[in-house]
Coordinates of C-alpha atoms and ligand atoms in Angstrom, one line a residue:
M3 CA 112.6 93.0 109.5
T4 CA 116.1 94.3 109.1
T5 CA 119.5 92.8 108.1
D6 CA 122.3 92.4 110.7
R7 CA 123.5 95.8 109.5
G8 CA 120.0 97.4 110.1
Q9 CA 118.9 97.6 106.5
P10 CA 115.2 97.1 105.8
A11 CA 114.7 93.6 104.5
V12 CA 112.2 90.8 103.9
R13 CA 112.6 87.3 105.3
L14 CA 113.1 84.6 102.7
G15 CA 112.9 81.3 104.6
R16 CA 116.2 79.6 105.1
A17 CA 117.9 82.3 102.9
G18 CA 117.5 84.7 105.7
A19 CA 117.2 88.5 105.0
M20 CA 116.8 89.9 101.5
P21 CA 117.6 93.6 101.6
L22 CA 114.7 95.7 100.2
V23 CA 117.1 97.9 98.1
G24 CA 119.5 96.3 95.7
L25 CA 121.6 97.3 92.7
G26 CA 120.3 96.3 89.2
T27 CA 123.0 95.4 86.8
W28 CA 121.3 95.0 83.4
Q29 CA 123.1 96.7 80.5
M30 CA 126.4 97.0 82.4
T31 CA 129.3 94.8 81.6
G32 CA 133.1 94.9 82.0
A33 CA 134.9 97.6 83.9
R34 CA 131.8 99.8 84.0
C35 CA 129.9 97.0 85.7
Q36 CA 132.7 96.3 88.1
A37 CA 133.0 100.0 89.1
A38 CA 129.3 100.3 89.6
V39 CA 129.1 97.3 91.9
R40 CA 132.2 98.3 93.9
S41 CA 130.8 101.8 94.3
A42 CA 127.4 100.3 95.4
L43 CA 129.1 98.1 98.0
E44 CA 131.1 101.1 99.3
V45 CA 128.0 103.1 100.0
G46 CA 126.3 100.2 101.7
Y47 CA 124.3 98.1 99.2
R48 CA 124.4 94.4 100.2
H49 CA 122.1 93.1 97.4
L50 CA 123.0 92.7 93.7
D51 CA 120.8 91.5 90.9
T52 CA 122.4 89.8 87.8
A53 CA 121.4 87.2 85.3
T54 CA 123.0 84.7 82.9
I55 CA 121.8 86.8 79.9
Y56 CA 123.3 90.0 81.3
R57 CA 126.7 88.5 80.6
N58 CA 128.2 90.3 83.6
E59 CA 128.2 87.6 86.3
R60 CA 132.0 87.5 86.1
D61 CA 132.2 91.3 86.6
V62 CA 129.7 91.2 89.6
G63 CA 131.7 88.4 91.3
R64 CA 135.0 90.2 90.6
A65 CA 133.7 93.4 92.1
V66 CA 132.4 91.6 95.3
R67 CA 135.9 90.1 95.8
D68 CA 137.7 93.4 95.1
S69 CA 135.4 95.2 97.5
R70 CA 136.6 93.0 100.4
V71 CA 133.0 92.9 101.7
P72 CA 132.6 89.2 102.9
R73 CA 130.7 87.1 100.4
E74 CA 128.2 86.1 103.1
Q75 CA 127.2 89.7 103.7
V76 CA 126.0 90.2 100.1
F77 CA 122.7 88.9 98.8
V78 CA 123.3 87.8 95.2
T79 CA 120.5 87.0 92.7
T80 CA 121.0 85.4 89.3
K81 CA 118.6 84.1 86.8
L82 CA 118.1 81.1 84.5
P83 CA 117.4 81.9 80.8
P84 CA 114.2 79.9 80.1
G85 CA 115.8 78.7 76.8
N86 CA 118.1 76.6 79.1
A87 CA 115.1 74.6 80.4
G88 CA 116.4 71.0 80.6
R89 CA 119.9 72.2 81.3
E90 CA 119.2 74.0 84.6
R91 CA 121.9 72.4 86.7
R92 CA 124.6 73.0 84.2
T93 CA 123.5 76.6 83.8
L94 CA 123.7 77.2 87.5
T95 CA 127.1 75.6 87.7
E96 CA 128.3 78.0 85.0
S97 CA 126.8 81.0 86.8
L98 CA 128.5 80.0 90.0
R99 CA 131.8 79.6 88.2
A100 CA 131.5 83.0 86.6
L101 CA 130.5 84.6 89.9
G102 CA 133.3 82.7 91.7
M103 CA 130.8 81.7 94.4
D104 CA 129.7 78.4 95.7
Y105 CA 126.0 79.4 96.1
V106 CA 123.7 82.2 95.1
D107 CA 121.2 83.7 97.6
L108 CA 118.4 83.6 95.1
W109 CA 118.0 81.9 91.7
L110 CA 115.1 82.9 89.5
V111 CA 113.6 81.6 86.2
H112 CA 114.1 84.8 84.1
W113 CA 110.6 84.4 82.4
P114 CA 108.3 81.5 81.9
P115 CA 109.6 78.8 79.6
R116 CA 107.3 77.0 77.2
A117 CA 104.3 75.5 78.9
R118 CA 105.6 71.9 78.9
A119 CA 108.7 73.0 80.7
L120 CA 107.1 75.2 83.3
V121 CA 106.8 72.5 86.0
P122 CA 110.0 70.5 85.2
T123 CA 112.0 73.7 85.3
W124 CA 110.5 74.6 88.7
E125 CA 111.4 71.1 90.0
A126 CA 115.0 71.6 88.8
M127 CA 115.1 74.9 90.7
L128 CA 113.9 73.2 93.9
A129 CA 116.5 70.5 93.5
A130 CA 119.2 73.1 93.2
R131 CA 117.9 74.7 96.5
D132 CA 117.9 71.3 98.2
Q133 CA 121.5 70.8 97.1
G134 CA 122.5 74.1 98.7
L135 CA 123.5 75.8 95.4
A136 CA 120.8 78.4 95.8
R137 CA 119.6 79.5 99.2
A138 CA 116.2 80.5 97.8
V139 CA 114.5 80.0 94.4
G140 CA 111.8 81.9 92.6
V141 CA 110.6 83.2 89.3
S142 CA 110.3 86.4 87.3
N143 CA 107.6 87.7 85.0
Y144 CA 105.1 85.0 86.1
S145 CA 101.4 85.6 86.4
P146 CA 99.5 84.6 89.6
A147 CA 98.0 81.7 87.6
Q148 CA 101.5 80.4 86.7
L149 CA 102.6 80.7 90.4
D150 CA 99.5 78.6 91.3
E151 CA 100.4 76.0 88.7
L152 CA 103.9 75.5 90.2
T153 CA 102.5 75.3 93.7
A154 CA 99.8 72.8 92.7
A155 CA 102.3 70.6 91.0
T156 CA 105.0 70.6 93.6
G157 CA 103.6 71.9 96.9
Q158 CA 106.3 74.5 96.8
V159 CA 105.5 78.2 96.2
P160 CA 108.2 80.3 94.4
Q161 CA 109.8 82.4 97.2
V162 CA 110.0 85.5 94.9
N163 CA 108.4 86.8 91.8
Q164 CA 110.4 89.6 90.1
I165 CA 108.1 91.7 88.0
P166 CA 108.0 95.3 86.6
W167 CA 106.9 97.6 89.4
A168 CA 106.7 101.4 89.7
P169 CA 104.1 104.0 90.9
A170 CA 102.4 104.0 87.5
L171 CA 102.2 100.1 87.6
H172 CA 100.9 100.0 91.3
D173 CA 98.3 97.3 91.6
S174 CA 97.3 96.6 95.2
A175 CA 95.3 93.5 94.3
L176 CA 98.4 92.0 92.6
L177 CA 100.5 92.9 95.6
D178 CA 98.0 91.4 98.0
G179 CA 97.8 88.3 95.8
H180 CA 101.5 87.8 96.1
R181 CA 101.4 88.2 99.9
R182 CA 98.4 85.8 100.3
R183 CA 100.5 83.2 98.4
G184 CA 103.6 83.8 100.5
V185 CA 105.5 85.1 97.5
V186 CA 107.8 88.2 97.9
L187 CA 107.1 90.8 95.2
E188 CA 110.4 92.1 93.8
G189 CA 110.0 95.1 91.5
Y190 CA 112.2 95.9 88.5
S191 CA 112.6 99.0 86.3
P192 CA 111.4 101.5 88.9
F193 CA 112.6 104.5 86.9
K194 CA 112.1 103.3 83.3
N195 CA 108.4 103.1 84.1
T196 CA 108.2 106.5 85.9
D197 CA 107.9 110.1 84.8
L198 CA 110.5 111.5 87.3
R199 CA 109.2 115.0 86.5
H200 CA 105.6 114.2 87.6
P201 CA 104.4 117.1 89.7
V202 CA 103.2 114.8 92.5
L203 CA 106.6 113.2 92.8
A204 CA 108.3 116.7 92.6
E205 CA 106.1 118.1 95.4
I206 CA 106.6 115.2 97.7
A207 CA 110.4 115.2 97.0
A208 CA 110.6 118.9 97.8
R209 CA 108.8 118.4 101.1
H210 CA 111.4 115.8 102.2
R211 CA 114.3 117.6 100.5
V212 CA 115.1 114.6 98.4
T213 CA 114.8 113.8 94.6
P214 CA 111.8 112.3 92.9
A215 CA 113.9 109.2 92.2
Q216 CA 114.5 108.8 95.9
V217 CA 110.8 109.2 96.5
V218 CA 110.2 106.3 94.1
V219 CA 112.7 104.0 95.8
R220 CA 111.3 105.0 99.3
W221 CA 107.8 104.3 98.0
H222 CA 108.9 100.7 97.4
V223 CA 110.5 100.4 100.8
D224 CA 107.4 101.8 102.6
H225 CA 105.3 99.2 100.8
E226 CA 107.9 96.5 101.6
V227 CA 108.4 95.8 97.9
V228 CA 112.0 94.9 96.9
V229 CA 113.5 97.4 94.5
I230 CA 116.6 97.1 92.4
P231 CA 117.4 100.4 90.7
K232 CA 120.2 100.3 88.1
S233 CA 122.7 103.0 87.7
A234 CA 126.2 103.2 86.4
A235 CA 126.9 106.7 87.9
P236 CA 128.4 106.7 91.4
E237 CA 126.4 109.8 92.5
R238 CA 123.1 108.2 91.4
I239 CA 124.1 104.8 92.9
A240 CA 124.7 106.6 96.2
A241 CA 121.5 108.7 96.0
N242 CA 119.3 105.7 95.1
F243 CA 120.4 104.0 98.3
D244 CA 120.2 107.2 100.5
V245 CA 116.5 106.6 101.3
F246 CA 116.6 105.6 104.9
G247 CA 116.6 109.0 106.5
F248 CA 112.9 109.8 105.6
S249 CA 109.7 108.0 105.1
L250 CA 106.4 108.7 103.3
S251 CA 103.1 109.3 105.1
E252 CA 100.0 107.3 104.4
E253 CA 98.7 110.3 102.5
E254 CA 101.8 110.5 100.4
L255 CA 101.9 106.8 99.7
G256 CA 98.2 106.9 98.6
R257 CA 98.9 109.8 96.2
I258 CA 101.8 108.0 94.7
D259 CA 99.8 104.7 94.4
R260 CA 97.3 106.6 92.3
L261 CA 99.8 107.8 89.8
Ligands
LIG311 N1 113.6 90.1 85.5 C1 113.5 90.8 84.4 O1 113.0 90.5 83.4 C2 114.1 92.2 84.5 C3 113.8 93.1 83.5 C4 114.4 94.4 83.5 C5 115.2 94.7 84.6 N2 115.5 93.8 85.6 C6 116.4 94.1 86.7 O2 116.0 95.3 87.3 C7 117.0 96.3 87.3 C8 116.5 97.7 87.2 O3 115.7 97.9 86.1 P1 116.2 98.6 84.7 O4 117.7 98.6 84.6 O5 115.4 98.1 83.6 O6 115.8 100.1 84.9 P2 115.7 101.2 86.1 O7 116.5 100.8 87.3 O8 114.3 101.6 86.3 O9 116.4 102.5 85.3 C9 117.7 102.6 85.0 C10 117.8 103.9 84.2 O10 117.6 105.0 85.1 C11 118.7 105.8 85.2 N3 118.8 106.2 86.6 C12 119.3 105.5 87.6 N4 119.3 106.3 88.8 C13 118.7 107.4 88.5 C14 118.3 108.6 89.2 N5 118.6 108.7 90.5 N6 117.7 109.6 88.5 C15 117.5 109.6 87.2 N7 117.8 108.5 86.4 C16 118.4 107.4 87.1 C17 119.9 105.0 84.7 O11 120.9 105.7 84.1 P3 122.4 105.8 84.7 O12 122.9 104.4 84.7 O13 123.1 106.6 83.7 O14 122.3 106.3 86.1 C18 119.2 104.1 83.7 O15 119.1 104.7 82.5 C19 117.9 95.8 86.1 O16 119.2 96.4 86.1 C20 117.9 94.4 86.3 O17 118.8 94.0 87.3 C21 115.0 92.6 85.5

């Protein structure tokens, strides 16, 4: 599917469309983070990934307001630190206050809390969704067995699992497992886990007159895997989003899958 603005997206239940390409914001705070988010919104990004532990929710929210892009056009994700299990609602209230928003589009558990808290934390996430504070809820860094544990306990599957993903980490069984469960796979650290000088990426990039980094982002899009590259540099922010003018053939996708 696509968003209203024609960007490739996945459907996330009542939350609507989640754009496949978003901006990661880890390790950016203050003016640097605000400038990066503003520059991303200027070139067309409508999906931002933050987290309580990134300590930049205030900057992300400020940049959205300064951009004058209407709040409802931007898909905003934040994440619960698992150490805050038992204080979920208060943590989300603080995130919303920092963002200056009255809901987030997606709220994730940043990584699994201690075993005893696994299900209660998930129940608190579901309650926040029912109250309209998060349009969708999910998890991050969970195994398929942990996804199943949450579903067995509550009948509600996490809508998203955000996990490390890149050509070198490609695992079609894991991707299919998420699809079978109805969980959207959102990949993180697409570049940190990639050798951008790899000859296969270089050859395919040259064929399409793009960069290896753009090939990596496009590879996610062609697999319908959400990707959130982080950059603080306006030219790389723009390039990482400029991936809708080409697509990879089955043969190219296969070669990249095997990296
Ligand atoms: N859920 C989790 O546990 C978790 C964990 C890690 C990350 N994440 C999320 O995923 C996002 C992305 O992952 P990440 O920040 O770890 O790493 P990443 O996006 O794979 O890589 C970021 C690094 O790549 C560089 N870069 C960006 N664009 C480039 C390009 N076109 N060519 C060459 N280098 C480029 C950046 O430098 P410049 O800034 O100088 O461009 C930065 O050093 C994070 O920001 C965060 O939102 C989530």
